[in-house]
Amino acid sequence: MYKYDAIDRQLITERVEQFRDQVSRWQSGELTSDEFRPLRLQNGLYVQRHAPMLRIAVPYGMMNTAQLRKLAFVARTYDKGYGHFSTRHNMQFNWPKIEDCPDILGHLADVEMHAIQTSGNCLRNITTDQFAGVAADEVIDPRPLAEILRQWTTFHPEFAFLPRKFKIAISGTKEDRAVTWFHDIGLHLQQQDGETGFRVIVGGGLGRTPIRGQIVRPFLPWQHILTYCEAILRVYNRFGRRDNAYKARIKILVQALGVDAFTQLVETEWAQIKDGPATLTQAEYDRIAAHFTAPAYDRQVDASAFANQIENDKAFARWVERNTHPHQVAGYVAVTLSLKQHGAAPGDISADQMDLVADLADQYSFGELRVSHEQNVILADVRKSDLHAVWQAAKGAGLATPNIGLLTAIICCPGGDFCDLANAKSIPIANAIQARFDNLDYLFDIGEIDLNISGCMNACGHHHVGHIGVLGVDKNEAEFYQVTLGGRQGYDARLGKVIGPSFAAEEMPDVVEKIISVYLENRHPDERFLDTFDRIGIDPFKNRVYEGRAHGKAKTAQKEAA
């Protein structure tokens, strides 16, 4: 993975000292809280419902074991012994003291980590596929270009104060696992006639106004990615709305102008800078790509014992089926360590678990690991002959729940338990649904279903693209939950459809159970949930969920009659 050079180290070291001075001036009263606010946000520090929240970047989801052990140290020393992986490759600590944050950032700088641009109206963390570089379906490894984009976006002086936050995601595989259609810029690496380039998508996003992005360039040679992104951002910076935060994202600008007019503005701007100094050279690409060479794989993996373990141990076989992913190298797989243990907050990981994962990565996966936007941890390079040992160690630490891709692997934001923006709690809803579907045999029979929960319209739980999406809403200061069906990620990404009026918290396990029952009653033997939903439509689900329950005009009539 990428190793900092002297310039990188100087940048983050000086940034820590700058922030230390800003905190000191705020404590002394030299800076007001209003003056301090943009400074702390530029360093990933929010003030949440109960305490500050520090968000730390994990660029394109890659970490080494020294970094994870440092996060464990921070969790024990400055927080409550755990952290939370978000849906955009960030680690969030929910309980640090503001005055401790410069020291925390100093510790992180020692292992080449920081919180720069993890909040505020700027270019955020670059995200990609958690299996980048090892996925069997990979066309082009996106990591070198993701790192080039990371360096370009960090402290870019022209884009430090955009109309709103701006997110870029890259996919280099046949299956999009980076939700690229719902980012401000989505990039699909591809090859045409032997040339490598990008399909460029602009104007996607979830949140209050969910919109699938639109293609502005079917193919852009990779050498021009920085100049073309610069042209897009210049158009957005110039024409994006700053009078209304809810209308300030680039997706609103693209919709207002129309994609053709927007594209024309970008192309006109690009003509001014195309082939300029920011054009990438092969030498620069090779310099960065040298950080992402393959480790020393064992080409003689003996998987005979593994085959016997699969045949004789049902629990191990289940875990292998759900929690491993095909690898480019024979004899290896990528392992997903589930942070979706039933009863725990999705995405949370304790300091002890972090240390154990670091030990496993050192022993079995070349000292590196990944985090996914589904809020899990990945050991990307595990020999099949080592899987049983990895499973046993992970199981002992609560990291081997065999539910990846199943109903209880819920993607969930922190919600009203922590977030000051949330309308409703998310974690208790996730835990209640997990408790209802705690039978593994039943879970496996149901098959693949994505269930996403967001505590508010900001959609940090990506509920719009869940096969079942749950959104927390506030109705007269009471917490309710709106349900959508049919959303999905991938190259066929779509937004879910709202099923109807919202539900109380205590109703949600029953609602999900009714949805599942309709699916099981109607599915064909070879169908997944989405296949059945697409074939029979939303009405059978709606009819079952609202059966015997008055809503809309009927509910109003009942109230009037009472």
Coordinates of C-alpha atoms in Angstrom, one line a residue:
M1 CA 0.0 0.0 0.0
Y2 CA 1.1 3.6 -0.4
K3 CA 3.8 4.8 2.0
Y4 CA 4.1 8.5 2.8
D5 CA 7.1 10.4 1.5
A6 CA 8.7 13.4 3.3
I7 CA 6.2 15.9 1.9
D8 CA 3.2 13.8 3.0
R9 CA 4.7 13.5 6.5
Q10 CA 5.5 17.2 6.7
L11 CA 1.9 18.1 5.6
I12 CA 0.1 16.2 8.3
T13 CA 2.7 17.0 11.0
E14 CA 2.3 20.7 10.4
R15 CA -1.5 20.3 10.2
V16 CA -1.5 18.7 13.7
E17 CA 0.4 21.6 15.2
Q18 CA -1.8 24.1 13.4
F19 CA -4.9 22.5 14.9
R20 CA -3.2 22.3 18.3
D21 CA -2.8 26.1 18.2
Q22 CA -6.4 26.6 17.0
V23 CA -7.7 24.4 19.9
S24 CA -5.5 26.4 22.4
R25 CA -6.8 29.7 21.1
W26 CA -10.4 28.4 21.3
Q27 CA -9.9 27.3 24.9
S28 CA -8.4 30.6 25.9
G29 CA -11.3 32.5 24.4
E30 CA -9.2 34.1 21.6
L31 CA -11.5 32.2 19.1
T32 CA -15.2 32.1 19.6
S33 CA -17.1 28.8 19.1
D34 CA -18.4 30.1 15.8
E35 CA -14.9 31.0 14.7
F36 CA -13.6 27.7 15.8
R37 CA -16.4 25.6 14.1
P38 CA -15.0 25.7 10.5
L39 CA -11.5 25.0 11.8
R40 CA -12.5 21.9 13.8
L41 CA -14.7 20.6 10.9
Q42 CA -11.7 20.9 8.6
N43 CA -10.0 18.4 11.0
G44 CA -12.9 16.0 11.1
L45 CA -14.3 17.1 14.5
Y46 CA -18.0 17.3 14.9
V47 CA -20.1 18.1 18.0
Q48 CA -22.7 15.4 18.3
R49 CA -25.6 14.7 20.5
H50 CA -23.7 13.7 23.6
A51 CA -20.0 14.4 22.8
P52 CA -17.6 15.4 20.0
M53 CA -17.1 12.9 17.2
L54 CA -13.8 12.6 15.4
R55 CA -13.9 11.1 11.9
I56 CA -10.6 9.6 10.6
A57 CA -10.0 8.9 6.9
V58 CA -9.1 5.4 5.6
P59 CA -8.3 6.3 2.0
Y60 CA -9.9 3.9 -0.4
G61 CA -10.4 1.6 2.6
M62 CA -6.8 0.3 2.9
M63 CA -4.9 0.1 6.2
N64 CA -1.9 -1.7 7.6
T65 CA -1.7 -3.4 11.0
A66 CA 0.2 -0.6 12.6
Q67 CA -2.6 1.8 11.7
L68 CA -5.3 -0.5 13.1
R69 CA -3.3 -1.0 16.3
K70 CA -3.0 2.8 16.6
L71 CA -6.8 3.1 16.3
A72 CA -7.2 0.5 19.1
F73 CA -4.8 2.6 21.2
V74 CA -6.9 5.7 20.5
A75 CA -10.1 3.9 21.4
R76 CA -8.7 2.7 24.7
T77 CA -6.9 5.9 25.7
Y78 CA -9.2 8.7 24.5
D79 CA -12.6 7.0 23.8
K80 CA -14.8 4.3 25.4
G81 CA -12.8 1.3 24.0
Y82 CA -14.4 1.1 20.6
G83 CA -14.8 2.8 17.2
H84 CA -17.3 2.8 14.4
F85 CA -16.6 2.2 10.7
S86 CA -18.9 4.4 8.5
T87 CA -20.2 3.7 5.0
R88 CA -17.4 5.8 3.4
H89 CA -14.3 4.1 4.7
N90 CA -14.0 6.3 7.8
M91 CA -13.4 5.4 11.4
Q92 CA -15.5 7.5 13.8
F93 CA -14.8 7.9 17.5
N94 CA -17.9 9.1 19.4
W95 CA -16.5 10.2 22.8
P96 CA -13.2 12.1 22.5
K97 CA -12.6 15.3 24.4
I98 CA -12.0 18.3 22.0
E99 CA -8.9 19.2 24.0
D100 CA -7.5 15.7 23.4
C101 CA -8.0 15.7 19.6
P102 CA -4.6 17.4 18.8
D103 CA -2.8 14.6 20.7
I104 CA -5.0 12.0 19.0
L105 CA -4.1 13.4 15.6
G106 CA -0.5 13.5 16.6
H107 CA -0.6 9.7 17.4
L108 CA -2.4 9.1 14.1
A109 CA 0.2 11.1 12.1
D110 CA 2.9 8.7 13.5
V111 CA 1.3 5.9 11.4
E112 CA 0.4 8.1 8.4
M113 CA -3.3 8.7 9.2
H114 CA -5.3 11.9 9.6
A115 CA -8.8 13.4 9.7
I116 CA -8.2 16.0 7.0
Q117 CA -11.2 16.7 4.7
T118 CA -13.4 14.2 6.5
S119 CA -16.0 16.9 7.0
G120 CA -16.9 20.3 5.7
N121 CA -17.7 21.5 2.1
C122 CA -14.6 20.0 0.5
L123 CA -13.4 17.0 -1.4
R124 CA -13.9 14.0 0.8
N125 CA -12.3 10.6 1.1
I126 CA -11.9 8.7 -2.1
T127 CA -13.7 5.3 -2.0
T128 CA -13.5 2.1 -4.0
D129 CA -14.1 -1.7 -4.0
Q130 CA -13.0 -3.4 -0.8
F131 CA -11.5 -6.2 -2.9
A132 CA -9.5 -3.9 -5.2
G133 CA -6.3 -5.5 -6.4
V134 CA -7.4 -9.0 -5.5
A135 CA -11.0 -9.4 -6.9
A136 CA -11.4 -12.2 -9.4
D137 CA -13.7 -10.0 -11.5
E138 CA -11.3 -7.0 -11.6
V139 CA -10.6 -5.4 -15.0
I140 CA -8.2 -2.8 -13.7
D141 CA -6.8 -2.2 -10.2
P142 CA -8.2 1.1 -9.1
R143 CA -5.8 1.7 -6.2
P144 CA -3.0 3.6 -8.0
L145 CA -5.5 6.0 -9.6
A146 CA -7.4 6.3 -6.3
E147 CA -4.1 7.3 -4.6
I148 CA -3.3 9.8 -7.4
L149 CA -6.8 11.3 -6.9
R150 CA -6.3 11.4 -3.1
Q151 CA -3.1 13.4 -3.4
W152 CA -4.7 15.7 -5.9
T153 CA -7.7 16.4 -3.8
T154 CA -5.8 16.9 -0.5
F155 CA -5.5 20.6 0.3
H156 CA -6.4 21.5 -3.3
P157 CA -6.6 25.3 -2.8
E158 CA -9.3 26.0 -5.4
F159 CA -11.7 23.5 -3.9
A160 CA -11.4 24.0 -0.2
F161 CA -14.7 25.8 0.1
L162 CA -17.2 24.2 -2.4
P163 CA -20.9 24.8 -2.2
R164 CA -21.2 21.5 -0.4
K165 CA -19.3 18.3 0.3
F166 CA -18.1 16.4 -2.7
K167 CA -17.5 12.6 -2.9
I168 CA -15.7 10.5 -5.6
A169 CA -15.9 6.7 -5.9
I170 CA -14.0 4.4 -8.4
S171 CA -14.8 0.9 -9.6
G172 CA -12.5 -1.3 -11.6
T173 CA -14.5 -4.5 -11.6
K174 CA -17.2 -6.2 -13.6
E175 CA -19.5 -5.8 -10.5
D176 CA -19.7 -2.3 -9.0
R177 CA -19.2 -2.6 -5.3
A178 CA -18.4 1.1 -4.7
V179 CA -22.0 2.6 -5.2
T180 CA -20.5 4.7 -8.0
W181 CA -23.8 5.7 -9.5
F182 CA -24.7 7.6 -6.3
H183 CA -21.6 9.7 -5.9
D184 CA -20.9 13.3 -7.0
I185 CA -18.4 11.8 -9.4
G186 CA -18.5 8.1 -10.1
L187 CA -15.7 6.6 -12.2
H188 CA -15.8 3.2 -14.0
L189 CA -12.4 2.0 -15.1
Q190 CA -12.6 0.1 -18.4
Q191 CA -10.6 -0.7 -21.5
Q192 CA -11.5 0.2 -25.0
D193 CA -9.4 -1.0 -28.0
G194 CA -6.5 -1.7 -25.7
E195 CA -6.7 1.7 -24.0
T196 CA -7.4 2.2 -20.3
G197 CA -9.8 5.0 -19.3
F198 CA -12.9 6.0 -17.3
R199 CA -16.6 6.2 -17.8
V200 CA -17.3 9.4 -16.0
I201 CA -20.6 9.8 -14.1
V202 CA -21.7 13.0 -12.4
G203 CA -24.5 14.2 -10.3
G204 CA -25.4 11.1 -8.3
G205 CA -26.2 11.1 -4.6
L206 CA -28.4 9.8 -1.9
G207 CA -29.6 12.1 1.0
R208 CA -32.6 14.3 0.9
T209 CA -32.9 14.3 -2.9
P210 CA -31.7 10.9 -4.1
I211 CA -30.6 10.9 -7.8
R212 CA -28.8 8.3 -9.9
G213 CA -25.8 10.0 -11.6
Q214 CA -25.6 10.5 -15.4
I215 CA -22.8 9.8 -17.8
V216 CA -21.0 12.9 -19.0
R217 CA -18.1 11.1 -20.8
P218 CA -18.5 7.5 -22.0
F219 CA -14.7 7.1 -22.2
L220 CA -11.9 9.3 -20.9
P221 CA -8.3 8.2 -21.3
W222 CA -6.8 7.8 -17.8
Q223 CA -4.1 10.5 -18.4
H224 CA -6.8 13.2 -18.3
I225 CA -8.6 12.2 -15.1
L226 CA -7.3 15.1 -13.0
T227 CA -7.9 17.8 -15.6
Y228 CA -11.4 16.5 -16.3
C229 CA -12.3 16.3 -12.6
E230 CA -10.9 19.8 -12.3
A231 CA -13.2 21.0 -15.1
I232 CA -16.2 19.4 -13.4
L233 CA -15.4 21.0 -10.1
R234 CA -14.8 24.4 -11.6
V235 CA -18.2 24.3 -13.2
Y236 CA -19.8 23.2 -9.9
N237 CA -17.8 25.8 -7.9
R238 CA -19.0 28.5 -10.2
F239 CA -22.6 27.6 -10.7
G240 CA -23.5 25.5 -7.7
R241 CA -26.0 27.1 -5.3
R242 CA -24.7 28.5 -2.0
D243 CA -27.9 30.1 -0.9
N244 CA -29.6 26.9 0.2
A245 CA -27.6 24.0 1.7
Y246 CA -30.4 21.5 0.6
K247 CA -29.9 22.6 -3.0
A248 CA -26.2 22.9 -3.1
R249 CA -25.0 19.5 -4.1
I250 CA -23.8 19.0 -7.7
K251 CA -26.7 16.7 -8.4
I252 CA -29.1 19.6 -8.1
L253 CA -27.0 21.7 -10.5
V254 CA -26.9 18.8 -13.1
Q255 CA -30.7 18.5 -12.8
A256 CA -31.3 22.2 -13.1
L257 CA -29.1 22.7 -16.1
G258 CA -29.8 19.4 -17.7
V259 CA -27.0 16.9 -18.3
D260 CA -26.3 18.0 -21.9
A261 CA -25.9 21.7 -20.9
F262 CA -23.8 20.7 -17.9
T263 CA -21.6 18.5 -20.0
Q264 CA -21.1 21.3 -22.5
L265 CA -19.9 23.6 -19.7
V266 CA -17.5 21.0 -18.5
E267 CA -16.1 20.3 -22.0
T268 CA -15.7 24.0 -22.6
E269 CA -13.8 24.4 -19.3
W270 CA -11.8 21.2 -20.0
A271 CA -10.6 22.6 -23.4
Q272 CA -8.8 25.3 -21.4
I273 CA -6.7 22.9 -19.3
K274 CA -6.6 19.7 -21.4
D275 CA -3.0 18.5 -21.9
G276 CA -1.8 21.0 -19.3
P277 CA 0.6 20.3 -16.4
A278 CA -2.0 18.2 -14.5
T279 CA -2.1 15.6 -17.3
L280 CA -0.8 12.3 -15.9
T281 CA 2.3 10.7 -17.3
Q282 CA 3.2 7.1 -17.4
A283 CA 6.2 7.8 -15.1
E284 CA 3.9 9.3 -12.5
Y285 CA 1.4 6.4 -12.7
D286 CA 4.3 3.9 -12.4
R287 CA 5.7 5.8 -9.4
I288 CA 2.4 5.4 -7.5
A289 CA 1.6 1.9 -8.8
A290 CA 4.9 0.7 -7.4
H291 CA 3.3 1.0 -4.0
F292 CA 0.6 -1.5 -4.9
T293 CA 2.7 -4.5 -6.1
A294 CA 1.4 -8.0 -5.2
P295 CA 2.7 -9.6 -2.1
A296 CA 4.8 -12.8 -2.2
Y297 CA 1.9 -15.3 -2.7
D298 CA 2.5 -19.0 -2.0
R299 CA 1.9 -20.6 -5.4
Q300 CA 1.8 -24.1 -3.9
V301 CA -1.1 -23.9 -1.5
D302 CA -2.2 -27.3 -0.3
A303 CA -6.0 -27.1 0.0
S304 CA -6.7 -30.8 0.7
A305 CA -7.2 -30.2 4.5
F306 CA -9.5 -27.3 3.6
A307 CA -11.7 -29.5 1.5
N308 CA -12.1 -32.0 4.4
Q309 CA -12.9 -29.2 6.9
I310 CA -15.6 -27.9 4.6
E311 CA -17.1 -31.4 4.3
N312 CA -17.0 -32.2 8.0
D313 CA -17.8 -28.9 9.7
K314 CA -21.1 -27.3 8.7
A315 CA -20.6 -24.1 10.7
F316 CA -17.2 -23.6 9.0
A317 CA -18.7 -24.4 5.6
R318 CA -21.4 -21.8 6.2
W319 CA -18.9 -19.1 7.1
V320 CA -16.7 -19.9 4.0
E321 CA -19.8 -19.7 1.8
R322 CA -20.9 -16.3 3.1
N323 CA -17.7 -14.6 4.3
T324 CA -15.1 -15.3 1.7
H325 CA -14.7 -13.8 -1.8
P326 CA -13.0 -15.2 -4.9
H327 CA -9.3 -14.1 -5.4
Q328 CA -7.2 -13.6 -8.4
V329 CA -4.6 -16.1 -7.2
A330 CA -5.3 -19.8 -7.0
G331 CA -5.4 -21.1 -3.4
Y332 CA -6.3 -17.7 -1.9
V333 CA -9.6 -15.9 -0.9
A334 CA -10.5 -12.6 0.6
V335 CA -12.1 -12.9 4.0
T336 CA -14.8 -10.6 5.3
L337 CA -14.8 -10.3 9.1
S338 CA -18.4 -9.5 10.0
L339 CA -19.0 -6.4 12.2
K340 CA -22.7 -7.4 12.2
Q341 CA -22.8 -9.7 15.2
H342 CA -26.4 -9.9 16.3
G343 CA -27.1 -7.6 19.2
A344 CA -24.1 -5.3 18.5
A345 CA -24.2 -1.9 16.7
P346 CA -23.5 -2.5 13.0
G347 CA -20.0 -1.2 12.1
D348 CA -18.8 -1.0 15.7
I349 CA -15.5 -2.7 16.5
S350 CA -13.8 -2.8 20.0
A351 CA -10.2 -2.1 20.7
D352 CA -9.6 -5.8 21.5
Q353 CA -11.2 -6.8 18.2
M354 CA -9.0 -4.3 16.4
D355 CA -5.9 -5.8 17.9
L356 CA -7.0 -9.3 17.1
V357 CA -7.7 -8.3 13.4
A358 CA -4.3 -6.8 13.3
D359 CA -2.8 -10.0 14.6
L360 CA -4.7 -12.1 12.0
A361 CA -3.7 -9.7 9.2
D362 CA 0.0 -10.0 10.3
Q363 CA -0.2 -13.8 10.5
Y364 CA -2.4 -14.6 7.5
S365 CA -2.8 -11.6 5.1
F366 CA 0.6 -9.8 4.6
G367 CA 0.0 -7.2 7.3
E368 CA -2.8 -5.4 5.4
L369 CA -6.6 -5.1 5.7
R370 CA -9.5 -3.3 4.2
V371 CA -12.8 -1.7 5.4
S372 CA -15.9 -1.9 3.2
H373 CA -18.7 0.6 2.8
E374 CA -20.9 -2.3 4.2
Q375 CA -19.1 -1.6 7.5
N376 CA -17.0 -4.8 7.7
V377 CA -13.3 -5.6 7.8
I378 CA -11.5 -7.6 5.1
L379 CA -8.4 -9.7 5.1
A380 CA -7.7 -9.6 1.4
D381 CA -5.1 -12.3 0.9
V382 CA -5.7 -15.5 3.0
R383 CA -4.6 -19.0 2.0
K384 CA -7.4 -21.5 1.9
S385 CA -5.2 -23.7 4.1
D386 CA -5.3 -21.0 6.8
L387 CA -9.1 -20.4 6.7
H388 CA -10.0 -22.7 9.5
A389 CA -7.5 -21.1 11.9
V390 CA -8.7 -17.6 10.9
W391 CA -12.4 -18.7 11.4
Q392 CA -11.7 -20.1 14.8
A393 CA -9.9 -17.0 16.0
A394 CA -12.5 -14.7 14.5
K395 CA -15.3 -16.7 16.0
G396 CA -13.8 -16.4 19.4
A397 CA -13.8 -12.6 19.1
G398 CA -17.4 -12.2 17.7
L399 CA -16.1 -11.5 14.2
A400 CA -17.3 -14.6 12.3
T401 CA -21.1 -14.2 12.1
P402 CA -21.8 -15.9 8.7
N403 CA -24.3 -13.3 7.5
I404 CA -22.5 -11.4 4.8
G405 CA -25.1 -10.6 2.1
L406 CA -27.9 -11.9 4.3
L407 CA -30.8 -10.0 6.0
T408 CA -29.0 -9.4 9.3
A409 CA -25.8 -7.9 7.8
I410 CA -27.5 -4.6 8.2
I411 CA -25.9 -1.4 7.0
C412 CA -26.8 1.2 9.6
C413 CA -25.8 4.7 10.6
P414 CA -25.2 5.6 14.3
G415 CA -28.7 7.3 14.2
G416 CA -30.3 9.1 17.1
D417 CA -28.2 7.4 19.7
F418 CA -25.2 9.6 18.7
C419 CA -25.9 11.8 15.6
D420 CA -27.2 15.3 16.2
L421 CA -28.9 15.4 12.8
A422 CA -30.8 12.1 13.2
N423 CA -34.6 12.1 13.4
A424 CA -34.8 8.6 14.9
K425 CA -32.6 5.9 16.4
S426 CA -31.2 3.3 14.0
I427 CA -29.2 0.9 16.1
P428 CA -32.2 -0.4 18.2
I429 CA -34.2 -1.1 15.0
A430 CA -31.2 -3.1 13.5
N431 CA -30.8 -5.1 16.8
A432 CA -34.6 -5.8 16.9
I433 CA -34.6 -7.1 13.4
Q434 CA -31.5 -9.2 14.0
A435 CA -33.2 -10.7 17.1
R436 CA -36.3 -11.6 15.1
F437 CA -34.1 -13.4 12.4
D438 CA -31.6 -15.0 14.7
N439 CA -32.1 -18.5 13.2
L440 CA -29.2 -19.1 10.8
D441 CA -31.0 -21.9 8.9
Y442 CA -33.8 -19.5 8.2
L443 CA -31.4 -16.7 7.2
F444 CA -29.7 -19.0 4.7
D445 CA -33.0 -20.1 3.4
I446 CA -34.1 -16.5 2.8
G447 CA -31.0 -15.9 0.9
E448 CA -29.4 -12.6 -0.3
I449 CA -31.1 -9.5 1.0
D450 CA -29.5 -6.1 1.7
L451 CA -31.3 -4.2 4.5
N452 CA -30.1 -0.6 5.1
I453 CA -31.2 1.8 7.9
S454 CA -30.7 5.6 8.0
G455 CA -31.7 7.7 11.0
C456 CA -32.5 10.7 8.8
M457 CA -32.7 12.1 5.2
N458 CA -28.9 12.4 5.0
A459 CA -28.9 8.7 4.3
C460 CA -25.6 7.7 5.9
G461 CA -27.0 4.2 6.0
H462 CA -27.6 4.3 2.2
H463 CA -31.3 3.2 2.8
H464 CA -32.2 4.3 -0.7
V465 CA -30.2 1.4 -2.3
G466 CA -31.1 -1.3 0.2
H467 CA -33.3 -4.1 -1.1
I468 CA -35.3 -3.2 2.0
G469 CA -34.6 0.4 3.1
V470 CA -35.6 1.9 6.4
L471 CA -35.6 5.7 7.0
G472 CA -36.1 7.3 10.4
V473 CA -38.6 10.2 10.3
D474 CA -39.8 12.6 12.9
K475 CA -43.6 13.0 13.2
N476 CA -44.7 15.4 15.9
E477 CA -41.5 14.7 17.9
A478 CA -42.1 11.0 17.8
E479 CA -39.8 8.5 16.0
F480 CA -41.3 6.7 13.0
Y481 CA -39.8 4.6 10.1
Q482 CA -40.5 4.8 6.4
V483 CA -39.9 1.6 4.4
T484 CA -38.6 1.4 0.8
L485 CA -38.3 -1.8 -1.4
G486 CA -36.4 -2.7 -4.5
G487 CA -33.3 -0.5 -4.1
R488 CA -30.0 -1.9 -5.2
Q489 CA -26.3 -1.2 -5.8
G490 CA -24.2 -2.3 -8.7
Y491 CA -24.2 -1.2 -12.3
D492 CA -27.9 -1.7 -12.3
A493 CA -28.3 0.6 -9.3
R494 CA -31.8 1.8 -8.6
L495 CA -33.6 3.7 -5.8
G496 CA -36.1 1.9 -3.7
K497 CA -39.8 2.7 -3.8
V498 CA -41.6 3.9 -0.7
I499 CA -44.1 1.3 0.3
G500 CA -46.5 3.7 2.2
P501 CA -47.0 5.4 5.5
S502 CA -44.4 5.0 8.2
F503 CA -44.4 2.7 11.2
A504 CA -43.6 2.9 14.9
A505 CA -40.4 1.5 16.1
E506 CA -42.0 -1.5 17.8
E507 CA -43.7 -2.5 14.5
M508 CA -40.5 -2.8 12.4
P509 CA -39.6 -6.4 13.1
D510 CA -43.2 -7.4 12.2
V511 CA -43.1 -5.3 9.0
V512 CA -39.8 -6.9 7.9
E513 CA -41.2 -10.3 8.7
K514 CA -44.3 -9.7 6.6
I515 CA -42.2 -8.5 3.7
I516 CA -40.1 -11.7 3.9
S517 CA -43.1 -13.9 4.1
V518 CA -44.5 -12.4 0.8
Y519 CA -41.2 -13.1 -0.8
L520 CA -41.0 -16.7 0.4
E521 CA -44.6 -17.4 -0.7
N522 CA -44.0 -16.1 -4.2
R523 CA -40.4 -16.8 -5.1
H524 CA -39.4 -19.3 -7.8
P525 CA -36.7 -21.8 -6.8
D526 CA -33.9 -19.8 -8.5
E527 CA -35.0 -16.3 -7.4
R528 CA -33.4 -13.9 -5.0
F529 CA -35.5 -11.3 -3.2
L530 CA -35.0 -8.7 -5.9
D531 CA -35.9 -11.1 -8.7
T532 CA -39.2 -11.8 -7.0
F533 CA -39.8 -8.1 -6.3
D534 CA -39.2 -7.2 -9.9
R535 CA -41.5 -9.9 -11.1
I536 CA -44.5 -9.4 -8.8
G537 CA -44.1 -5.6 -8.0
I538 CA -44.6 -3.7 -4.8
D539 CA -48.4 -4.2 -4.3
P540 CA -48.3 -7.7 -2.8
F541 CA -45.8 -6.5 -0.2
K542 CA -47.8 -3.4 0.4
N543 CA -51.1 -5.3 0.8
R544 CA -49.5 -7.7 3.4
V545 CA -47.8 -5.0 5.4
Y546 CA -50.9 -2.8 5.6
E547 CA -53.4 -5.6 5.9
G548 CA -56.1 -4.7 8.4
R549 CA -54.4 -1.3 9.0
A550 CA -56.2 1.8 8.0
H551 CA -54.1 4.6 6.5
G552 CA -54.5 7.7 4.3
K553 CA -58.1 8.7 3.8
A554 CA -59.4 5.6 5.5
K555 CA -57.4 6.5 8.6
T556 CA -58.7 10.0 8.6
A557 CA -62.2 8.7 8.2
Q558 CA -61.7 6.4 11.2
K559 CA -60.5 9.3 13.3
E560 CA -63.4 11.5 12.3
A561 CA -65.9 8.7 13.1
A562 CA -64.3 8.2 16.5

